[in-house]
């Protein structure tokens, strides 16, 4: 095949005609149409308000303080820009493929495959994180009722393994079991008491597996049943969230909001993965296009209403949480329940625990709805085997794909941990958002571009984008120049936590650092203890900490402990270099092509959040894409329906 075949495109008429004739191919006919604006909005709320508001909002608040609301606003705006692009495509192509199908029209087959493979990461792996979070709340709920499951039935294998090794190291240093934090102790107990078969420990998160199985069965049963369950769960969790806000506002102490941004912009941005994970899901609405009564009208409205409602609730919840207790106390897995329990409002913390179980189950439901429909669309195009496109003759759902999705999520629950799947899901979703925004720009630039019923309002970006680029450069030079210098010199100042870990392994370096610190802070003791040294470093402001690190003698062990540089740092900065180069290209393109402003802002803002995800997740995402490309070149490219059709036409 020629190189150009990789970028062969489908037309809108081809896609719509293919969907119409699927029934004649033995796939069970068309899908049932039951969804309206209210149902789509509820599905969006069901997907967005879940693990984010009940779990990750605590970590984001700990990092950014009350100022985390700015990150919620920025993320909502970025998602809003992307939602405009999704809405325009969904109006043009009311089919189940979501960003996969949109990319097939805008960029061609190879990009369509890549985005489809990335969506598998978003929905399937994202559901692993939600299932693990659901398991934590469900287990706590059972324990409050006196039911205690063994730890080896409530923990994933690798978390237990790593936790056991860490705990053993601490115990070897004369720590006691009672001194271990709750999570570490749970992992130690899970590994210690797990049954073994042929020397292999049996450690599984049984509640997570159970909820995935139940939700998969519900989604398999039908869209109408899924819709009714989703609507009911949305009503319950919205009622609880409004109750939390109404009660919590009376316990707000405004002194907890001072300082409002304790860790500055870097602290706020540190929560990008956690906050963006809270918004993942609105795009899943587009996968139900074939089951909408009027997709061209209802899909755009459902997406926008879901984002607006959820953003308002997120901001209110963040302000209430950080007003009730200090942000420094919020690095917990169940922040809402923790805050009310902390204030001795145990009756409300119990209600929150129950609502969290309902909320996260609704997220699972929406994601389990979305993933099989992506499989189905890819199979229709011949890029996956035919069974993935099979529609159940009675339930009118993609039956085989639904079962495979359930098995995939269950496998992830067994082998993955929360942090890994959160970052991977965020980067996969942001990648999809970037391509969808770029797809709208691509279609707008074509002279024969198809027209959709919903069109993103056109605002000429020719002068606005260059002005924003210049403004961003000025703001960086005014407020973030030290970090910019570190970036361009491939230098990184290690955090206090990383320094502390290094000191624990090297007493001599710890002593040298204590000596160097004597000129900066008053020594509290003469004992060269790692904990004391870390406490002294923590007394320094961010500027003082950085200046102290840079003042250390070159090539000294202490400086190497506090600063690392070279190719390793440059490699970690590659995503940001990518963002800078793409931004420059976008500025030039906007001046030349007069692109529409909203899709451009969506592309830039989503790409910026994408580069804030830890570098290790970029590595994992790249490996995932390479695996996907191997499948495409091994199967999909040879069996592509579009490719076979073009061959037939060429032979006629």
XYZ file of C-alpha atoms in Angstrom, residues 56-638:
583
model
C -9.139 13.828 43.868
C -10.487 17.246 44.920
C -8.745 16.720 48.285
C -5.295 16.263 46.732
C -5.817 19.229 44.394
C -6.849 21.444 47.337
C -3.818 20.305 49.357
C -1.483 21.334 46.524
C -3.170 24.582 45.487
C -5.000 25.741 48.609
C -8.308 27.630 48.200
C -6.869 28.983 44.928
C -7.576 25.576 43.381
C -10.883 27.118 42.247
C -8.871 28.954 39.561
C -7.739 25.585 38.240
C -11.350 24.381 38.180
C -12.324 27.496 36.233
C -9.407 27.154 33.804
C -10.134 23.456 33.281
C -13.834 24.168 32.735
C -13.014 26.827 30.148
C -10.620 24.459 28.360
C -13.243 21.706 28.409
C -15.830 24.229 27.226
C -13.680 25.105 24.208
C -13.273 21.395 23.463
C -17.018 20.868 23.977
C -17.753 23.374 21.197
C -15.576 21.292 18.876
C -17.230 18.042 19.986
C -20.674 19.601 19.546
C -19.909 20.747 16.011
C -18.666 17.294 15.024
C -21.523 15.520 16.827
C -24.023 17.678 14.940
C -22.269 16.873 11.664
C -21.825 13.139 12.395
C -24.547 11.789 14.720
C -22.891 8.361 15.073
C -21.330 6.454 17.958
C -17.646 6.874 17.134
C -17.038 10.167 18.966
C -13.532 11.608 18.384
C -12.515 8.466 16.486
C -15.059 9.060 13.728
C -14.411 12.805 13.701
C -10.682 12.220 13.129
C -11.462 9.788 10.290
C -13.182 12.646 8.435
C -10.689 15.403 9.336
C -7.272 13.684 9.246
C -7.623 10.190 7.839
C -7.429 6.565 8.917
C -4.110 6.505 10.784
C -5.067 9.411 13.027
C -8.517 7.881 13.509
C -6.933 4.666 14.760
C -4.590 6.560 17.086
C -7.424 8.554 18.628
C -9.607 5.449 18.921
C -6.790 3.674 20.735
C -6.360 6.712 23.028
C -10.101 6.650 23.804
C -9.732 3.070 24.977
C -7.270 4.431 27.533
C -9.703 7.182 28.547
C -12.791 5.051 29.072
C -11.496 1.608 30.009
C -8.457 2.584 32.097
C -10.328 5.577 33.553
C -12.956 3.195 34.802
C -10.247 1.273 36.641
C -9.554 4.393 38.723
C -13.247 4.935 39.386
C -13.751 1.295 40.373
C -10.822 1.455 42.813
C -12.199 4.666 44.344
C -15.659 3.127 44.605
C -14.174 0.111 46.377
C -12.543 2.362 49.003
C -15.805 4.111 49.883
C -17.788 0.848 49.801
C -15.306 -0.881 52.102
C -15.428 2.045 54.550
C -19.217 1.922 54.479
C -19.207 -1.803 55.314
C -16.739 -1.244 58.146
C -18.956 1.464 59.642
C -21.636 -1.218 59.836
C -19.329 -3.716 61.517
C -18.483 -5.739 58.385
C -14.736 -6.112 57.869
C -13.411 -7.648 54.660
C -9.850 -9.032 54.764
C -7.315 -6.592 53.322
C -6.270 -9.011 50.578
C -9.810 -8.744 49.180
C -9.812 -4.916 49.054
C -6.353 -4.084 47.616
C -4.715 -4.379 44.198
C -1.701 -6.687 43.891
C 1.011 -4.141 43.091
C -0.033 -1.623 45.750
C 0.126 -4.404 48.322
C 3.546 -5.554 47.063
C 5.090 -2.070 47.095
C 3.451 -1.195 50.398
C 4.759 -4.358 52.026
C 8.334 -3.614 50.923
C 8.144 -0.025 52.203
C 6.631 -1.120 55.510
C 9.260 -3.820 55.969
C 11.973 -1.208 55.487
C 10.446 1.011 58.166
C 9.965 -1.920 60.545
C 13.626 -2.818 60.073
C 14.504 0.708 61.282
C 12.740 0.016 64.602
C 9.400 1.542 63.619
C 6.310 -0.173 65.038
C 3.182 -1.278 63.164
C 1.160 1.374 64.984
C 3.457 4.099 63.587
C 2.633 3.170 59.964
C -0.028 5.253 58.218
C -3.365 3.560 57.514
C -2.746 2.937 53.808
C 0.699 1.451 54.343
C -0.543 -0.761 57.171
C -3.412 -2.004 55.004
C -1.006 -2.973 52.212
C 1.325 -4.700 54.691
C -1.546 -6.722 56.159
C -2.890 -7.595 52.696
C 0.448 -9.051 51.604
C 1.144 -10.707 54.961
C -2.176 -12.547 55.251
C -3.014 -13.224 51.594
C -3.591 -16.907 50.753
C -1.103 -18.481 48.362
C -1.414 -20.904 45.462
C 1.904 -22.404 44.304
C 3.717 -19.546 46.041
C 1.648 -16.812 44.322
C -0.278 -14.546 46.674
C -3.952 -14.071 45.858
C -4.649 -10.349 46.253
C -7.647 -8.828 44.449
C -9.938 -5.853 44.958
C -13.169 -7.860 45.108
C -15.605 -4.908 45.557
C -14.106 -3.168 42.496
C -14.502 -6.326 40.415
C -18.074 -6.752 41.644
C -19.209 -3.231 40.707
C -17.605 -3.493 37.257
C -19.439 -6.762 36.637
C -22.785 -5.323 37.772
C -22.439 -2.139 35.696
C -21.347 -4.128 32.640
C -24.442 -6.315 32.970
C -26.672 -3.210 33.197
C -25.064 -1.608 30.125
C -25.401 -4.903 28.252
C -29.101 -4.976 29.099
C -29.976 -1.766 27.226
C -29.671 2.004 26.861
C -33.132 2.659 28.315
C -32.309 0.801 31.518
C -28.921 2.530 31.696
C -30.567 5.919 31.199
C -33.098 5.337 33.980
C -30.407 4.173 36.402
C -28.185 7.131 35.514
C -30.973 9.680 36.002
C -31.826 8.233 39.425
C -28.196 8.266 40.582
C -27.735 11.854 39.377
C -30.746 13.033 41.409
C -29.359 11.347 44.543
C -25.839 12.744 44.307
C -26.952 16.265 43.355
C -29.218 16.309 46.399
C -26.338 15.235 48.657
C -23.895 17.752 47.155
C -26.381 20.605 47.648
C -26.895 19.403 51.239
C -23.108 19.420 51.805
C -22.867 22.995 50.507
C -25.906 24.178 52.490
C -24.625 22.709 55.781
C -20.922 23.325 55.236
C -21.310 27.035 54.509
C -22.242 27.626 58.176
C -18.909 26.122 59.297
C -16.698 28.136 56.947
C -13.940 30.139 58.642
C -12.627 32.808 56.268
C -9.224 32.660 57.986
C -8.712 29.277 56.322
C -8.737 31.107 52.971
C -5.648 33.111 53.946
C -3.350 32.625 52.113
C -5.622 31.945 49.137
C -2.821 30.610 46.909
C -0.209 29.373 49.433
C 1.935 27.570 46.856
C 1.487 30.040 44.020
C 0.797 29.138 40.401
C 3.036 26.013 40.479
C 1.041 24.658 43.430
C -2.252 25.243 41.643
C -1.014 23.647 38.415
C 0.296 20.643 40.349
C -3.316 19.500 40.623
C -3.945 19.449 36.858
C -4.286 15.656 36.627
C -6.529 15.492 39.692
C -8.801 18.358 38.589
C -8.966 17.381 34.939
C -9.821 13.837 35.998
C -12.848 15.401 37.671
C -14.065 16.684 34.287
C -13.458 13.574 32.223
C -16.707 12.201 30.878
C -18.616 14.972 29.132
C -17.202 13.741 25.807
C -18.673 10.277 26.493
C -22.064 11.797 25.686
C -21.061 11.944 22.011
C -20.712 8.132 21.890
C -24.486 7.807 22.403
C -25.325 9.831 19.256
C -27.080 6.925 17.519
C -29.342 6.514 20.551
C -30.446 10.202 20.640
C -33.843 11.332 19.437
C -32.388 14.498 17.835
C -28.572 14.340 18.094
C -27.865 17.493 16.035
C -29.836 19.607 18.467
C -29.586 17.726 21.756
C -25.905 16.670 21.911
C -24.439 20.215 21.940
C -26.950 21.356 24.556
C -26.364 18.321 26.777
C -22.578 18.816 26.780
C -22.724 22.527 27.580
C -25.293 22.211 30.360
C -23.327 19.379 31.996
C -20.069 21.381 32.066
C -21.736 24.561 33.379
C -23.650 22.831 36.179
C -20.664 20.741 37.295
C -18.240 23.684 37.288
C -20.489 25.732 39.579
C -20.794 22.794 41.977
C -17.035 22.101 41.943
C -16.178 25.715 42.792
C -18.698 25.833 45.636
C -17.486 22.510 47.057
C -13.816 23.597 46.870
C -14.576 26.871 48.687
C -16.586 25.095 51.377
C -13.931 22.404 51.939
C -11.011 24.833 52.193
C -13.100 27.143 54.372
C -14.126 24.473 56.873
C -10.590 23.176 57.524
C -7.085 24.177 56.508
C -6.081 23.043 53.038
C -3.071 21.302 54.658
C -5.412 18.645 56.094
C -7.101 17.675 52.826
C -4.637 15.168 51.372
C -6.987 12.265 52.105
C -8.850 9.801 49.879
C -12.312 10.836 51.125
C -12.115 14.650 51.677
C -15.851 15.353 51.949
C -16.483 12.659 54.540
C -13.232 13.570 56.344
C -14.151 17.254 56.761
C -17.536 16.601 58.320
C -16.174 13.792 60.460
C -13.434 16.194 61.604
C -16.131 18.643 62.756
C -18.013 15.831 64.524
C -20.873 15.813 61.995
C -20.749 12.056 61.615
C -24.354 11.763 60.439
C -23.503 13.822 57.363
C -20.219 12.020 56.706
C -22.223 8.777 56.600
C -24.621 10.234 54.042
C -21.652 11.424 51.966
C -20.120 7.945 52.013
C -23.353 6.449 50.647
C -23.695 9.156 47.991
C -20.074 8.615 46.920
C -20.902 4.967 46.285
C -23.830 6.041 44.095
C -21.871 8.833 42.369
C -18.939 6.686 41.340
C -21.230 3.904 40.170
C -22.848 6.416 37.789
C -19.424 7.338 36.368
C -18.702 3.679 35.767
C -22.007 3.372 33.958
C -21.325 6.241 31.529
C -17.781 5.092 30.735
C -18.937 1.510 30.254
C -21.525 2.898 27.826
C -18.898 4.836 25.881
C -16.131 2.288 25.390
C -18.111 -0.468 23.584
C -19.435 2.097 21.109
C -15.876 3.071 20.190
C -15.017 -0.608 19.630
C -18.181 -0.929 17.541
C -17.318 2.024 15.291
C -13.764 0.791 14.716
C -15.079 -2.668 13.854
C -17.582 -1.233 11.381
C -14.623 0.284 9.556
C -12.797 -3.049 9.466
C -10.039 -1.914 11.819
C -11.136 -4.485 14.417
C -12.701 -7.959 13.911
C -16.423 -8.093 13.013
C -17.727 -9.390 16.392
C -16.928 -6.002 17.973
C -19.668 -4.424 15.812
C -22.312 -7.010 16.701
C -25.602 -5.507 17.977
C -27.693 -7.683 20.307
C -30.957 -8.505 18.495
C -33.082 -7.999 21.611
C -31.251 -5.409 23.756
C -29.983 -3.318 20.784
C -26.559 -2.806 22.421
C -23.032 -3.675 21.173
C -23.040 -6.939 23.113
C -19.611 -8.439 22.344
C -17.830 -5.091 22.778
C -19.585 -4.535 26.107
C -18.377 -7.884 27.452
C -14.801 -7.255 26.249
C -14.832 -3.819 27.892
C -15.941 -5.353 31.183
C -13.125 -7.928 31.034
C -10.567 -5.240 30.176
C -11.567 -3.064 33.126
C -11.548 -6.068 35.469
C -8.000 -6.884 34.347
C -6.933 -3.312 35.097
C -8.524 -3.463 38.541
C -6.361 -6.492 39.345
C -3.035 -5.077 38.134
C -3.117 -1.244 38.249
C -3.130 1.357 41.039
C -5.020 4.663 41.356
C -2.160 7.107 40.639
C -1.064 5.337 37.460
C -4.521 5.127 35.914
C -5.447 8.728 36.841
C -2.479 10.204 34.975
C -2.824 7.846 31.989
C -6.525 8.618 31.687
C -5.924 12.371 31.810
C -3.241 12.327 29.129
C -5.290 10.065 26.837
C -8.370 12.259 27.167
C -6.490 15.519 26.626
C -4.914 14.019 23.518
C -8.407 13.313 22.180
C -9.518 16.869 22.980
C -6.504 18.332 21.160
C -7.200 16.322 18.005
C -10.917 17.139 18.006
C -10.183 20.891 18.244
C -7.560 20.527 15.508
C -10.102 18.581 13.447
C -12.572 21.467 13.508
C -9.819 23.829 12.341
C -8.915 21.376 9.590
C -12.494 21.068 8.330
C -12.999 24.834 8.445
C -9.961 25.274 6.170
C -11.350 22.998 3.422
C -13.205 24.759 0.585
C -15.755 21.927 0.281
C -16.185 21.392 4.029
C -19.542 19.813 5.031
C -21.933 22.000 6.999
C -23.290 21.008 10.405
C -26.455 22.225 12.123
C -24.414 23.432 15.104
C -21.428 25.634 14.326
C -18.932 27.113 16.770
C -19.218 30.939 16.649
C -16.476 32.380 14.446
C -14.090 34.918 15.992
C -11.052 35.902 13.933
C -7.883 34.812 15.796
C -5.458 36.648 13.489
C -4.611 39.363 16.010
C -5.939 37.889 19.274
C -3.711 34.774 19.375
C -0.430 36.646 18.672
C -1.409 39.219 21.325
C -2.108 36.425 23.847
C 1.240 34.796 23.017
C 3.099 38.056 23.672
C 1.105 38.605 26.891
C 2.003 35.070 28.080
C 5.712 35.766 27.476
C 5.484 39.031 29.446
C 3.686 37.350 32.374
C 6.273 34.559 32.505
C 9.118 37.095 32.594
C 7.368 39.051 35.367
C 6.127 36.266 37.634
C 7.881 33.025 36.727
C 11.316 34.017 35.426
C 13.374 31.797 37.821
C 11.497 28.666 36.733
C 11.817 29.740 33.090
C 15.594 30.045 33.511
C 15.708 26.581 35.083
C 13.711 25.202 32.151
C 15.972 26.624 29.440
C 19.111 25.552 31.320
C 17.724 22.000 31.834
C 17.953 22.400 35.603
C 15.422 21.299 38.222
C 15.285 22.180 41.935
C 14.257 19.058 43.849
C 11.354 19.250 46.277
C 11.848 18.941 50.040
C 10.296 15.469 49.872
C 12.821 14.222 47.302
C 15.713 15.776 49.220
C 14.510 14.104 52.421
C 14.430 10.698 50.723
C 18.020 11.176 49.547
C 19.192 12.315 52.980
C 17.729 9.230 54.608
C 20.063 7.108 52.464
C 23.163 9.276 52.987
C 23.922 10.484 56.554
C 27.089 12.295 55.441
C 25.168 14.451 52.969
C 22.557 15.114 55.625
C 25.225 16.412 57.998
C 26.780 18.613 55.293
C 23.388 20.061 54.450
C 22.685 20.817 58.130
C 25.989 22.684 58.305
C 25.169 24.702 55.175
C 21.703 25.483 56.566
C 23.194 27.046 59.708
C 23.638 30.301 57.798
C 19.999 30.346 56.691
C 17.904 29.258 59.694
C 18.370 28.837 63.427
C 19.242 25.219 64.222
C 16.750 23.642 66.570
C 19.055 20.801 67.670
C 22.545 19.504 67.206
C 21.389 15.993 66.320
C 21.877 15.430 62.593
C 18.487 13.805 62.101
C 16.891 13.616 58.635
C 13.490 14.703 59.953
C 14.974 17.797 61.600
C 16.835 18.740 58.394
C 13.657 18.386 56.346
C 11.810 20.570 58.853
C 14.498 23.247 58.545
C 14.247 23.197 54.754
C 10.496 23.567 55.084
C 10.991 26.843 56.970
C 12.418 28.458 53.858
C 10.129 30.237 51.407
C 10.111 29.017 47.808
C 12.484 31.825 46.766
C 14.801 31.273 49.743
C 14.851 27.528 49.114
C 15.800 28.031 45.456
C 18.461 30.663 46.218
C 19.964 28.455 48.928
C 20.216 25.497 46.528
C 21.890 27.616 43.842
C 24.349 29.083 46.376
C 25.822 25.680 47.239
C 29.318 24.863 45.894
C 29.314 23.439 42.381
C 29.659 19.631 42.130
C 29.205 19.203 45.899
C 27.128 16.240 47.078
C 24.715 18.603 48.813
C 24.094 20.582 45.607
C 23.614 17.374 43.620
C 21.048 16.296 46.214
C 19.059 19.532 45.881
C 19.518 20.160 42.142
C 19.584 17.791 39.220
C 20.356 18.781 35.653
C 21.502 17.480 32.277
C 19.870 15.200 29.714
C 17.529 13.634 32.265
C 15.924 16.997 32.991
C 15.893 17.869 29.271
C 14.019 14.613 28.552
C 11.430 15.473 31.206
C 11.024 18.896 29.561
C 10.328 17.456 26.089
C 6.523 17.787 26.483
C 6.911 21.482 27.348
C 9.253 22.008 24.388
C 6.543 20.385 22.264
C 4.001 22.842 23.647
C 6.251 25.834 22.931
C 6.929 24.754 19.338
C 3.258 23.974 18.655
C 2.259 27.342 20.155
C 4.660 29.183 17.824
C 3.289 27.219 14.866
C -0.292 28.053 15.900
C 0.511 31.779 16.115
C 1.945 31.721 12.590
C -0.979 29.655 11.301
C -3.547 32.017 12.855
C -1.911 35.029 11.204
C -1.904 33.292 7.822
C -5.191 31.341 7.920
C -7.385 33.485 10.221
C -8.537 30.440 12.202
C -11.616 30.480 14.413
C -10.597 31.547 17.933
C -12.534 29.051 20.098
C -11.085 25.810 18.606
C -7.592 27.369 18.747
C -8.000 28.217 22.439
C -9.318 24.709 23.065
C -6.303 23.149 21.357
C -3.780 25.322 23.210
C -5.350 25.033 26.674
C -5.799 21.255 26.445
C -2.244 20.791 25.153
C -0.953 22.934 28.039
C -2.743 20.770 30.599
C -1.429 17.708 28.798
C 2.216 18.773 29.283
C 1.580 19.270 33.016
C 1.006 15.524 33.417
C 4.144 13.795 34.865
C 6.714 12.699 32.291
C 6.457 9.039 33.295
C 2.836 9.094 32.116
C 3.997 10.397 28.728
C 6.287 7.387 28.529
C 3.410 5.047 29.382
C 1.138 6.785 26.862
C 3.792 6.454 24.142
C 4.153 2.723 24.851
C 0.351 2.377 24.667
C 0.298 4.110 21.255
C 3.122 1.899 19.948
C 1.142 -1.229 20.930
C -1.887 0.218 19.143
C 0.100 0.964 15.986
C 1.387 -2.625 15.932
C -2.240 -3.847 15.961
C -3.206 -1.380 13.232
C -0.391 -2.351 10.869
C -0.846 -6.030 11.685
C -4.633 -6.171 11.225
C -6.503 -2.904 10.741
C -4.664 -1.548 7.693
C -5.143 -4.811 5.772
